[in-house]
CSV table of C-alpha atoms and ligand atoms in Angstrom, one decimal:
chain,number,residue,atom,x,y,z
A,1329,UNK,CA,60.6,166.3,40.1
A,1330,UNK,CA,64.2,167.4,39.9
A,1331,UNK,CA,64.5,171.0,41.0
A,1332,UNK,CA,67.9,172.5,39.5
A,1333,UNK,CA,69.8,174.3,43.0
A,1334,UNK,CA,70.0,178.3,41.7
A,1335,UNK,CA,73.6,178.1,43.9
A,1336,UNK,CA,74.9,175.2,42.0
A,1337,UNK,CA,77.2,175.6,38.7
A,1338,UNK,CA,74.4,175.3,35.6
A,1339,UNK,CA,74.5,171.5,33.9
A,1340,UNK,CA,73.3,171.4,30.5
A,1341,UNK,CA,73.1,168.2,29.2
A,1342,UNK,CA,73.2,167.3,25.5
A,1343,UNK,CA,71.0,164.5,24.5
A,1344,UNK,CA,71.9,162.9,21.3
A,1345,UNK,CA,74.8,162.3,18.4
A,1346,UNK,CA,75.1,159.3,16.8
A,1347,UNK,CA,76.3,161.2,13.5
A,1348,UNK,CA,77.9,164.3,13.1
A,1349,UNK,CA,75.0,166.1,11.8
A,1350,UNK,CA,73.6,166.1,14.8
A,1351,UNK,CA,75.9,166.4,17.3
A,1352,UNK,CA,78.5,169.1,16.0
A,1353,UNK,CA,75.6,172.1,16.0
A,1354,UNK,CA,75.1,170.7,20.2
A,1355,UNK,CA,79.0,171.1,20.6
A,1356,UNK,CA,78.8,174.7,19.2
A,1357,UNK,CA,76.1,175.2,21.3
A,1358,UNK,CA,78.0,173.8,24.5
A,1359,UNK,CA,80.8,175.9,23.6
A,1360,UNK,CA,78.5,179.1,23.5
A,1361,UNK,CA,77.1,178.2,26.6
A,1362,UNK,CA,80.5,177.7,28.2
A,1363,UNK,CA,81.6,181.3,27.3
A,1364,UNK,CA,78.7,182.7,28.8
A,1365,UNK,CA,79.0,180.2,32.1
A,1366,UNK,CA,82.5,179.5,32.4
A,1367,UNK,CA,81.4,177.2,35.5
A,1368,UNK,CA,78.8,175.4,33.8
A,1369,UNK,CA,79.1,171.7,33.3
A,1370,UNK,CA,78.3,170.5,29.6
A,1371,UNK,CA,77.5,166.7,29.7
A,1372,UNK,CA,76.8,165.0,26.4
A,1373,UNK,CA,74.8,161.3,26.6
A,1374,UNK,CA,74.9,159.3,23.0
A,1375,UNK,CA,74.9,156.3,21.6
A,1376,UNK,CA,78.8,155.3,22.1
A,1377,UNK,CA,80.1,155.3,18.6
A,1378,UNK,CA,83.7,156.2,18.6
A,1379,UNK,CA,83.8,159.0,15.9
A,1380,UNK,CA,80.8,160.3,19.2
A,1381,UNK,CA,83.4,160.2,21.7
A,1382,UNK,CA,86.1,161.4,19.8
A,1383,UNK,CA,84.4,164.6,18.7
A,1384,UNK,CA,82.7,165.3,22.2
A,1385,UNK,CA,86.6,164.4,24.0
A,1386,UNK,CA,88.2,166.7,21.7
A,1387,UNK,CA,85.9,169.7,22.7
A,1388,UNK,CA,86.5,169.0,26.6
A,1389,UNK,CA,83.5,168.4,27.0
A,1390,UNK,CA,82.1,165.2,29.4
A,1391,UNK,CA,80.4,162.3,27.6
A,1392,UNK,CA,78.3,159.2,28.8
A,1393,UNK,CA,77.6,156.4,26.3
A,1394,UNK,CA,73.7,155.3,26.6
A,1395,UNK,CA,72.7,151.8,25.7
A,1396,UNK,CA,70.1,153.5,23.3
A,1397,UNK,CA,69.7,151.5,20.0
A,1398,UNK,CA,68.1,153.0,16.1
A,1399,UNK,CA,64.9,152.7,14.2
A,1400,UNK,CA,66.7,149.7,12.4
A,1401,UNK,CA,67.6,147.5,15.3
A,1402,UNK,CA,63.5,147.9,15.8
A,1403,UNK,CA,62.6,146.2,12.6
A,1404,UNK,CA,65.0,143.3,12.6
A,1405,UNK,CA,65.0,142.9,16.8
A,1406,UNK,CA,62.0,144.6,18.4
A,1407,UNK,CA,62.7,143.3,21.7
A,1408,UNK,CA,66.4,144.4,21.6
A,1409,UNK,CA,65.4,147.5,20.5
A,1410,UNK,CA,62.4,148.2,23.5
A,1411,UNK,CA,65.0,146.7,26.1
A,1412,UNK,CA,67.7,148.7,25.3
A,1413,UNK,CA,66.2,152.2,25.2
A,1414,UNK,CA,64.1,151.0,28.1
A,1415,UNK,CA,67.5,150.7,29.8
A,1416,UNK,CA,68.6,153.9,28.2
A,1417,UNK,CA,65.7,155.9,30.3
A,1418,UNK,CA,66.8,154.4,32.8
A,1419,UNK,CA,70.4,155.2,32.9
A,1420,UNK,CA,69.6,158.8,32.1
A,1421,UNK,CA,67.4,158.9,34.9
A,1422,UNK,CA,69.8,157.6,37.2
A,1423,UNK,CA,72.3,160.2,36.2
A,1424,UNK,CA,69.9,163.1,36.4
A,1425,UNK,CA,68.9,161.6,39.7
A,1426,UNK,CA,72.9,162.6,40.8
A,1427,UNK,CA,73.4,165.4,38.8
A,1428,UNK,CA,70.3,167.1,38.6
A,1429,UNK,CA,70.7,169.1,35.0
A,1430,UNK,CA,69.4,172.4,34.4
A,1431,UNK,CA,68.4,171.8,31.0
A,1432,UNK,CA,68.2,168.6,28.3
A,1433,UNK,CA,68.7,169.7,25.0
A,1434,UNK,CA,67.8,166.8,22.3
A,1435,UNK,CA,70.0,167.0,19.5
A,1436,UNK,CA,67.7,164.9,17.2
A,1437,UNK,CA,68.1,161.4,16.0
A,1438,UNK,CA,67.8,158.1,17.9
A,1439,UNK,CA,70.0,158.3,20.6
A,1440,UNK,CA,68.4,161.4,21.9
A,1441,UNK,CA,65.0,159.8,22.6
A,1442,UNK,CA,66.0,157.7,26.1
A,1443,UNK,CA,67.4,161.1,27.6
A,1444,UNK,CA,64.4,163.6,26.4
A,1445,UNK,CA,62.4,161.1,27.5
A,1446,UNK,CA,63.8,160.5,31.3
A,1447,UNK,CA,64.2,164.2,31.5
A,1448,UNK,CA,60.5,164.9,30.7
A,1449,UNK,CA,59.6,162.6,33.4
A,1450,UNK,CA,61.7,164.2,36.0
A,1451,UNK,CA,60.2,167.8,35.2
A,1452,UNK,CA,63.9,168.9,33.6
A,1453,UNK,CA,63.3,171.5,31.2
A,1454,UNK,CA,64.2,170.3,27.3
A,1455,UNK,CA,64.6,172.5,24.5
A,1456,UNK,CA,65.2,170.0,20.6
A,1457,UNK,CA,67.8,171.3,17.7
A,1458,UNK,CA,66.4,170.4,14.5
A,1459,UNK,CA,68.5,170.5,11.9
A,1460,UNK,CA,66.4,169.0,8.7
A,1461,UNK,CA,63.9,170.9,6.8
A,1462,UNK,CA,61.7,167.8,7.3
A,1463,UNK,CA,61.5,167.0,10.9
A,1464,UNK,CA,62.8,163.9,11.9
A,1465,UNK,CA,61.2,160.9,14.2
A,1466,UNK,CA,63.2,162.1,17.4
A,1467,UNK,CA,61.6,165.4,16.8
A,1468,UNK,CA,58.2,165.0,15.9
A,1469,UNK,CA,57.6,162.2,19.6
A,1470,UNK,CA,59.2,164.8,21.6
A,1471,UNK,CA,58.2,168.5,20.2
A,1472,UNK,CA,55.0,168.8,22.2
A,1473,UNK,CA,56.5,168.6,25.7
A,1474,UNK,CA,59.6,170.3,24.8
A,1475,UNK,CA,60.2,174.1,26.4
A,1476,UNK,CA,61.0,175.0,22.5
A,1477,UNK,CA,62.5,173.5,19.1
A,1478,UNK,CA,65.1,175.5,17.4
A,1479,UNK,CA,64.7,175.0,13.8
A,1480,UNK,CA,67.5,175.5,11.1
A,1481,UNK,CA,64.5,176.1,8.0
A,1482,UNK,CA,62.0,178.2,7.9
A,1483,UNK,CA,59.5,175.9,6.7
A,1484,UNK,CA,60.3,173.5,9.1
A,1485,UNK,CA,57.3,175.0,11.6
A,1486,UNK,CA,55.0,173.6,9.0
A,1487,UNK,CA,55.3,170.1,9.8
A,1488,UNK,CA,55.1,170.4,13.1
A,1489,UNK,CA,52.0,171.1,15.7
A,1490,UNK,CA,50.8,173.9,15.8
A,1491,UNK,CA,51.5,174.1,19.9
A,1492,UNK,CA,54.6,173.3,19.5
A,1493,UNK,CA,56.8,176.6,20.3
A,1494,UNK,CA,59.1,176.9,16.9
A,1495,UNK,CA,62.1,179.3,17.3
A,1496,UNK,CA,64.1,179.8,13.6
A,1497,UNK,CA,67.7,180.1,15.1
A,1498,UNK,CA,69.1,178.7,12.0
A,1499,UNK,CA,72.0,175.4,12.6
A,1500,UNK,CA,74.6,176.3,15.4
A,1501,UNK,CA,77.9,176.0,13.9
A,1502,UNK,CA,81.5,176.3,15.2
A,1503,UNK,CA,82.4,180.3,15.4
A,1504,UNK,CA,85.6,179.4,12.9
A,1505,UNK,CA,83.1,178.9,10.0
A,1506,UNK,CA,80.3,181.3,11.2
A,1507,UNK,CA,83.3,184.1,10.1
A,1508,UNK,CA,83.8,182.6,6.9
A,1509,UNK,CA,80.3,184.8,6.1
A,1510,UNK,CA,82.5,188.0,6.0
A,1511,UNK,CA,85.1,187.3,3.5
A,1512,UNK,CA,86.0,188.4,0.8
A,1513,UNK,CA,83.5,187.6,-2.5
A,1514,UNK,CA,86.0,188.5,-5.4
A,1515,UNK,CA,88.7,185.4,-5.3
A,1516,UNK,CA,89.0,182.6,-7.4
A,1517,UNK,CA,90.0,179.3,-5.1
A,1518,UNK,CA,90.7,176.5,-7.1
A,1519,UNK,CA,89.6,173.6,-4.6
A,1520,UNK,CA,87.2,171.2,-5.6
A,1521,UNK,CA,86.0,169.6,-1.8
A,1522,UNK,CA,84.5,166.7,-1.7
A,1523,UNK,CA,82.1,165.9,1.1
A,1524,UNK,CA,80.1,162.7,2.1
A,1525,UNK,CA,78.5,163.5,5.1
A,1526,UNK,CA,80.3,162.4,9.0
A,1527,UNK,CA,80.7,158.8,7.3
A,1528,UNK,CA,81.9,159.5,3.9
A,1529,UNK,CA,79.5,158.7,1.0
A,1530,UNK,CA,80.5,155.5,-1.1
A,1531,UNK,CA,78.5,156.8,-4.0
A,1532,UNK,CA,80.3,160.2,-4.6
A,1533,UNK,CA,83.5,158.8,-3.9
A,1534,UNK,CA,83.2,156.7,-7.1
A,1535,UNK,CA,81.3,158.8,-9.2
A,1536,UNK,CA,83.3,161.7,-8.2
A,1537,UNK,CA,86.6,159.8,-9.2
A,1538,UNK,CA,84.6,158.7,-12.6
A,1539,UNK,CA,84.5,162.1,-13.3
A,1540,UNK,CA,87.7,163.2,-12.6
A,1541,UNK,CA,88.4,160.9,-15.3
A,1542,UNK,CA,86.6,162.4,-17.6
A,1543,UNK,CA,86.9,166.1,-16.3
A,1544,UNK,CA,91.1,165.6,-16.0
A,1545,UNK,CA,92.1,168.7,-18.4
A,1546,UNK,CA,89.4,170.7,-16.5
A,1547,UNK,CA,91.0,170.0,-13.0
A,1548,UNK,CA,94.2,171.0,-14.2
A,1549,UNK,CA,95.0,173.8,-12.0
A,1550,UNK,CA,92.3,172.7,-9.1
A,1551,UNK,CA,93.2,170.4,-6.4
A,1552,UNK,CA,90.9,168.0,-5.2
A,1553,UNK,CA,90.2,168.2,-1.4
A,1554,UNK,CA,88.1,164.5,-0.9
A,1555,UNK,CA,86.9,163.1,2.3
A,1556,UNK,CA,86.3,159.7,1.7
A,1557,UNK,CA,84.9,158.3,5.0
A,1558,UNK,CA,86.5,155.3,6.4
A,1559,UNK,CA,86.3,152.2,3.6
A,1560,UNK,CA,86.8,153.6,0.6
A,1561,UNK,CA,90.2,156.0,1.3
A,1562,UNK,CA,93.0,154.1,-0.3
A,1563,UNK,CA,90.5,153.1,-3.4
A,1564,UNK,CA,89.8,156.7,-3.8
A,1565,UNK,CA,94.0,157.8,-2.5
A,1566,UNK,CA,95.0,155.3,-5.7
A,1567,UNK,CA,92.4,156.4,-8.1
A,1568,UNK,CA,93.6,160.0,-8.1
A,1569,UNK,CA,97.0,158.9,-8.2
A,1570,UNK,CA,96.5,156.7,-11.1
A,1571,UNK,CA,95.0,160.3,-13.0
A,1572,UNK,CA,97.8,162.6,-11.9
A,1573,UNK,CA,95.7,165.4,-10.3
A,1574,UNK,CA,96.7,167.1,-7.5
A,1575,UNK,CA,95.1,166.0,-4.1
A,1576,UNK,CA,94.4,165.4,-0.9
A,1577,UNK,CA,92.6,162.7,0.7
A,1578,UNK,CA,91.3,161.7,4.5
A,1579,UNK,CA,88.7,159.0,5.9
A,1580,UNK,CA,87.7,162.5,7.5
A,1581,UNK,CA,89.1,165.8,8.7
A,1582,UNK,CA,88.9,167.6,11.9
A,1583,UNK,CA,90.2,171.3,10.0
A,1584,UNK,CA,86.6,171.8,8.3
A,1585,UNK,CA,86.8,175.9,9.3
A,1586,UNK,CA,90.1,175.8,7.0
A,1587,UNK,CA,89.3,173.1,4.3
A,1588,UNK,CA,86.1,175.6,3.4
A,1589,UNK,CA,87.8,178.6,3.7
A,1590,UNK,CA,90.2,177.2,0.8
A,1591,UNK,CA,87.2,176.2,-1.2
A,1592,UNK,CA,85.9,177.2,-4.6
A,1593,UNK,CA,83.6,174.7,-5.3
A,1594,UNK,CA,82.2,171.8,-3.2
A,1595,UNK,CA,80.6,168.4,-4.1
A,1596,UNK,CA,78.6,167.1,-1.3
A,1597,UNK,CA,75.8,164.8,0.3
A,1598,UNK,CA,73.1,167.2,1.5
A,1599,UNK,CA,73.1,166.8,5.2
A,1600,UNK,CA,71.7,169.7,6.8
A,1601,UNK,CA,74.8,170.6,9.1
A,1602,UNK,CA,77.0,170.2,6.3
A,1603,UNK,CA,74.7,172.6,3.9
A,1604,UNK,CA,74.2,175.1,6.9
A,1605,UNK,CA,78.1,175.3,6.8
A,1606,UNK,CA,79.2,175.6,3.0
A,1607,UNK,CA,76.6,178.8,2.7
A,1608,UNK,CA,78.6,180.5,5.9
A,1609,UNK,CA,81.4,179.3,3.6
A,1610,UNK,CA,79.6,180.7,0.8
A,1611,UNK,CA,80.8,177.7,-1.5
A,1612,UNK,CA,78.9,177.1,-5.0
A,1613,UNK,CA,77.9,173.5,-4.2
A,1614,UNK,CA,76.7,169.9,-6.2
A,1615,UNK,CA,74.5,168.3,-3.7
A,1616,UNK,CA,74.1,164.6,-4.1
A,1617,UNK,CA,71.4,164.2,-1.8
A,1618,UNK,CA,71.3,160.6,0.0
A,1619,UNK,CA,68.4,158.7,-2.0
A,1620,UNK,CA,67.4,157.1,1.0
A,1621,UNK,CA,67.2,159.1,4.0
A,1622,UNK,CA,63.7,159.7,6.3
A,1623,UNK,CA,61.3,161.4,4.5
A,1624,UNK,CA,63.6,162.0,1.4
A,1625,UNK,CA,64.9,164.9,3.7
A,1626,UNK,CA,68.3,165.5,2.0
A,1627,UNK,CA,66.7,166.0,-1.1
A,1628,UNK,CA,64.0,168.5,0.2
A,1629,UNK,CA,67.6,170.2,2.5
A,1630,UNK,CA,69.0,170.6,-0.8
A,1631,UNK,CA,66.1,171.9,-2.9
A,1632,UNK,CA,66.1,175.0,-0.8
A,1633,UNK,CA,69.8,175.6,-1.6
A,1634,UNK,CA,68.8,175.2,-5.5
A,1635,UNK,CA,65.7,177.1,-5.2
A,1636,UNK,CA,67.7,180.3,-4.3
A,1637,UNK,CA,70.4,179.5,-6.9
A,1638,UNK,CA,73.3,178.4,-4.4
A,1639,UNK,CA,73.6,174.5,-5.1
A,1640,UNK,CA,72.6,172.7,-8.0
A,1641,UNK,CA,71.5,169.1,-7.6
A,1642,UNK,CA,72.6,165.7,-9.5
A,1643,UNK,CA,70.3,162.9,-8.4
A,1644,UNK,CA,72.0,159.4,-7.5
A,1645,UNK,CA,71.0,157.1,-10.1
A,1646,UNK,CA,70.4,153.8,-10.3
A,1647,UNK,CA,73.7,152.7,-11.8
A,1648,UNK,CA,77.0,154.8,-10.5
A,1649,UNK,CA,77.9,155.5,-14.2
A,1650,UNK,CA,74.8,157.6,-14.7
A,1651,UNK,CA,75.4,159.3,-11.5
A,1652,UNK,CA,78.9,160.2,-12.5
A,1653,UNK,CA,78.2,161.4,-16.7
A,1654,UNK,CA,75.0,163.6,-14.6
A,1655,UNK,CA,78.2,164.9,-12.2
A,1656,UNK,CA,80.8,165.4,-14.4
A,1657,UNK,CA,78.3,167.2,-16.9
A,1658,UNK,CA,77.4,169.7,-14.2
A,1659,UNK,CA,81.4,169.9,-12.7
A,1660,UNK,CA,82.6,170.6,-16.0
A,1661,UNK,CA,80.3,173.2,-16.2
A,1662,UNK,CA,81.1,175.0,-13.4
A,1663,UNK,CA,84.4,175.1,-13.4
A,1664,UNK,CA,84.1,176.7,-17.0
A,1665,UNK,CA,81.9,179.2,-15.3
A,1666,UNK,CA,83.5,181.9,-12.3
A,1667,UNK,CA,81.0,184.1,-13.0
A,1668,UNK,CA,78.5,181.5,-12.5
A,1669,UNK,CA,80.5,180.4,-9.5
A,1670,UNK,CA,80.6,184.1,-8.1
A,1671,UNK,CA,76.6,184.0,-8.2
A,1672,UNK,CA,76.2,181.1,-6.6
A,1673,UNK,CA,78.7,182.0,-3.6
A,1674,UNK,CA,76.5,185.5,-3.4
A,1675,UNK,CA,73.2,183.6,-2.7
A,1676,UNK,CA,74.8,180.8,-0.7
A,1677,UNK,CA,75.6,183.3,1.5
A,1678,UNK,CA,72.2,185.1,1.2
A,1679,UNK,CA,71.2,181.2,3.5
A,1680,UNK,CA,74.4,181.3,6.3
A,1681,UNK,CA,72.8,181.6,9.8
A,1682,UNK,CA,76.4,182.6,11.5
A,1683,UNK,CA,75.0,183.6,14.6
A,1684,UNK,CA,72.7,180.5,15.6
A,1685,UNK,CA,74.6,179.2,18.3
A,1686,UNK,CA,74.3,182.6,19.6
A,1687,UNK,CA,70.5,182.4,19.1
A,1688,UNK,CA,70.0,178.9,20.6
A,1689,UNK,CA,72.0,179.6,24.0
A,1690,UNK,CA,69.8,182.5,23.9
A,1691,UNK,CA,66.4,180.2,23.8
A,1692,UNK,CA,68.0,177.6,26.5
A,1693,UNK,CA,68.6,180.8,28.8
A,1694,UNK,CA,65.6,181.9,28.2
A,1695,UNK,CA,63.9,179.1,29.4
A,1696,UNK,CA,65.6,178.2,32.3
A,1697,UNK,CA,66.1,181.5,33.2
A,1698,UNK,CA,65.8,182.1,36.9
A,1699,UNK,CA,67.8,178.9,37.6
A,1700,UNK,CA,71.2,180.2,36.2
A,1701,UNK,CA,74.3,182.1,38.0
A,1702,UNK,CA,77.3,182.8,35.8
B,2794,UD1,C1,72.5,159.5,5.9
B,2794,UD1,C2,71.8,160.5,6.8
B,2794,UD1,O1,70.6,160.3,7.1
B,2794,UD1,N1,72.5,161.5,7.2
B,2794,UD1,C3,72.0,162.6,8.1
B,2794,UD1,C4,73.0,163.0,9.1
B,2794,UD1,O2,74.1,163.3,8.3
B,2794,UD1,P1,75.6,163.5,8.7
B,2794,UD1,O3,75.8,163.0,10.1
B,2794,UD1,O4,76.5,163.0,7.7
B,2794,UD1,O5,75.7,165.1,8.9
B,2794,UD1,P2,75.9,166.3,8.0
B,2794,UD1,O6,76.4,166.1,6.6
B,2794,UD1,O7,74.8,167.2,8.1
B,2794,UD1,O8,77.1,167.0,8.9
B,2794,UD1,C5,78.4,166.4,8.9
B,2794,UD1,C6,79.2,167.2,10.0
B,2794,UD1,O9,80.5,166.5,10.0
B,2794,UD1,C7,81.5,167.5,9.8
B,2794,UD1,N2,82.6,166.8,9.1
B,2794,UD1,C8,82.4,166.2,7.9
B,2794,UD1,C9,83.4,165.6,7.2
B,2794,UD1,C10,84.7,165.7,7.7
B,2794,UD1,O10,85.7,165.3,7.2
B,2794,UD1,N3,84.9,166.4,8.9
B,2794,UD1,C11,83.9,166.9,9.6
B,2794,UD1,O11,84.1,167.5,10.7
B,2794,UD1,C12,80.9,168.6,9.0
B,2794,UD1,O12,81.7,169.8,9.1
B,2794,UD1,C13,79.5,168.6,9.6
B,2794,UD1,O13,79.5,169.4,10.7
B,2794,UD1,O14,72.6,164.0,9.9
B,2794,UD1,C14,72.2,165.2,9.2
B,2794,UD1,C15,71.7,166.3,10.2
B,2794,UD1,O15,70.6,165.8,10.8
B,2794,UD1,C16,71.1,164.9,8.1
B,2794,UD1,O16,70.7,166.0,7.4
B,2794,UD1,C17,71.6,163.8,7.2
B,2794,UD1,O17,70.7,163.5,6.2
């Protein structure tokens, strides 16, 4: 059992990332936690992808790259996968063994079993961030020996145990977008964002520039913010181009607070962090949920957002010119519509949680109270 030293600085570890979903809410989180304890230690263990140690580096924060491997590896390579994360628990263990955190909070997702995992072992307190309305895998192993889950949905409790300690802190996200919940209601912005997740979304990039082909007398007057993700940005750069609308394209940007303050209207893959973000935004949104993610979660994350009249939803169809008439139909639509617009922006913001990084720091402190000194 590793006891955390009440004299020593406070570590909190972050276990987890992979993708942005999951790891952006534990850097607003660490960056919380840092204002409170401005000699605490934030250590984030992932998986090693580069966008992971880019995004954790640019924070400040300190990150160690795990040899964890996914769910798919398991399928194709079961013995890969058991040796790997076998190794994983191990190398998190050794580190805890040195650095003895104060608290291991899981992030969700594969890379933040090994961690949760070694920590529970060693007695370490862990608290999980779950970000879907369906719970995912990394969530449903670990939830009965975790401290607490912090959940983004209020119906997430359902599908978990009933023992299981369920805090609704809503999705931490960075302070920059948590104030976007305060302005004003009455403007018109005439961006169009495009979003496709942390990777970019092959699928809305071409029905999205389908439409635009269709929609081009409509867009006059808009600009088209797109992130494109990685392989698809000069197809989509050139597409745009080739139509004469005003633009601007990136594999991905790191000025999200500023890209949705300029927004009017978004198109975007339903990804829980990005969702939790566009209603502090308060931007009228076409979710495109990814058809194949666990548990058909993005669909069920974006269901809520339509339920309360903030997002409508165009399913991904089978071919991608379906999937771009269903788009443009409901674009075209909307951008007809500012009242409509104005509605939807009211009741997006009815679902921002601004203050959830707040409210997880406060359930971390809380339950590892007596072991912290600012
Ligand atoms: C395919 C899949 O299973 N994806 C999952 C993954 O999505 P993914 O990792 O794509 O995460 P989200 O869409 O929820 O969040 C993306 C994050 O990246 C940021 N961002 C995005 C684009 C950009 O150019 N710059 C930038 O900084 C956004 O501001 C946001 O903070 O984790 C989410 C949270 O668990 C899940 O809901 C998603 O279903």
């Amino acid at each position: 059992m590793s006891e955390p030293s009440s004299n020593a600085s406070p570590i909190f570890c972050f276990a987890g990332g992979g993708t942005g979903g999951h790891l952006i809410p534990g850097l607003n989180v660490a960056r919380e936690l840092q204002q409170r304890y401005p000699q605490a230690v934030m250590q984030f263990l992932g998986s090693g992808r580069p966008q992971e140690e880019g995004l954790v580096a640019s924070a400040g924060f300190q990150h160690y790259a795990l040899s964890s491997e996914s769910l798919a590896t398991a399928r194709r390579r079961p013995w890969q996968f058991l040796w790997r994360n076998w190794r994983a628990v191990r190398q998190a263990r050794t580190l805890f063994q040195t650095q003895k955190p104060t608290a291991v909070i899981g992030l969700g997702g594969f890379a933040s079993v090994p961690p949760v995992v070694a920590a529970r072992r060693m007695g370490i307190p862990t608290v999980l961030l779950e970000q879907n309305i369906i719970p995912g895998r990394a969530t449903r192993w670990l939830c009965r020996r975790a401290r607490a889950v912090c959940v983004s949905y209020t119906a997430s409790a359902e599908h978990l145990p009933a023992a299981v300690k369920v805090e609704q802190t809503g999705n931490p996200m960075h302070t920059d977008i948590a104030a976007l919940v305060a302005s004003s209601h009455t403007d018109d912005r005439r961006i169009l964002l495009i979003l496709g997740g942390s990777q970019g979304a092959s699928a809305v990039n071409r029905a999205m520039t389908m439409a635009a082909e269709n929609l081009r007398d409509q867009l006059t007057g808009w600009t088209i913010v797109h992130q494109t993700g990685i392989n698809d940005w000069r197809e989509v750069e050139h597409e745009y181009q080739r139509l004469g609308l005003e633009h601007t394209t990136s594999p991905f940007f790191s000025d999200m607070p500023q890209r949705y303050a300029a927004a009017g209207l978004a198109v975007s893959r339903a990804g829980a962090t990005t969702l939790a973000e566009l209603a502090c935004a308060g931007c009228p949104t076409i979710a495109i949920p990814y058809p194949y993610a666990a548990d058909d979660h993005q669909r069920l994350n974006a269901r809520e957002f339509e339920t309360a009249g903030a997002a409508k939803i165009v399913e991904q169809q089978s071919t991608l010119d379906q999937t771009a008439e269903l788009l443009a139909k409901q674009l075209s639509h909307l951008l007809a519509d500012e009242n409509r617009r104005l509605e939807m922006r009211h009741a997006m913001h009815t679902l921002a949680r601004p203050l959830a990084a707040r409210d997880v720091a406060n359930v971390i402190c809380s339950t590892v109270d007596g072991s912290l000194k600012r």
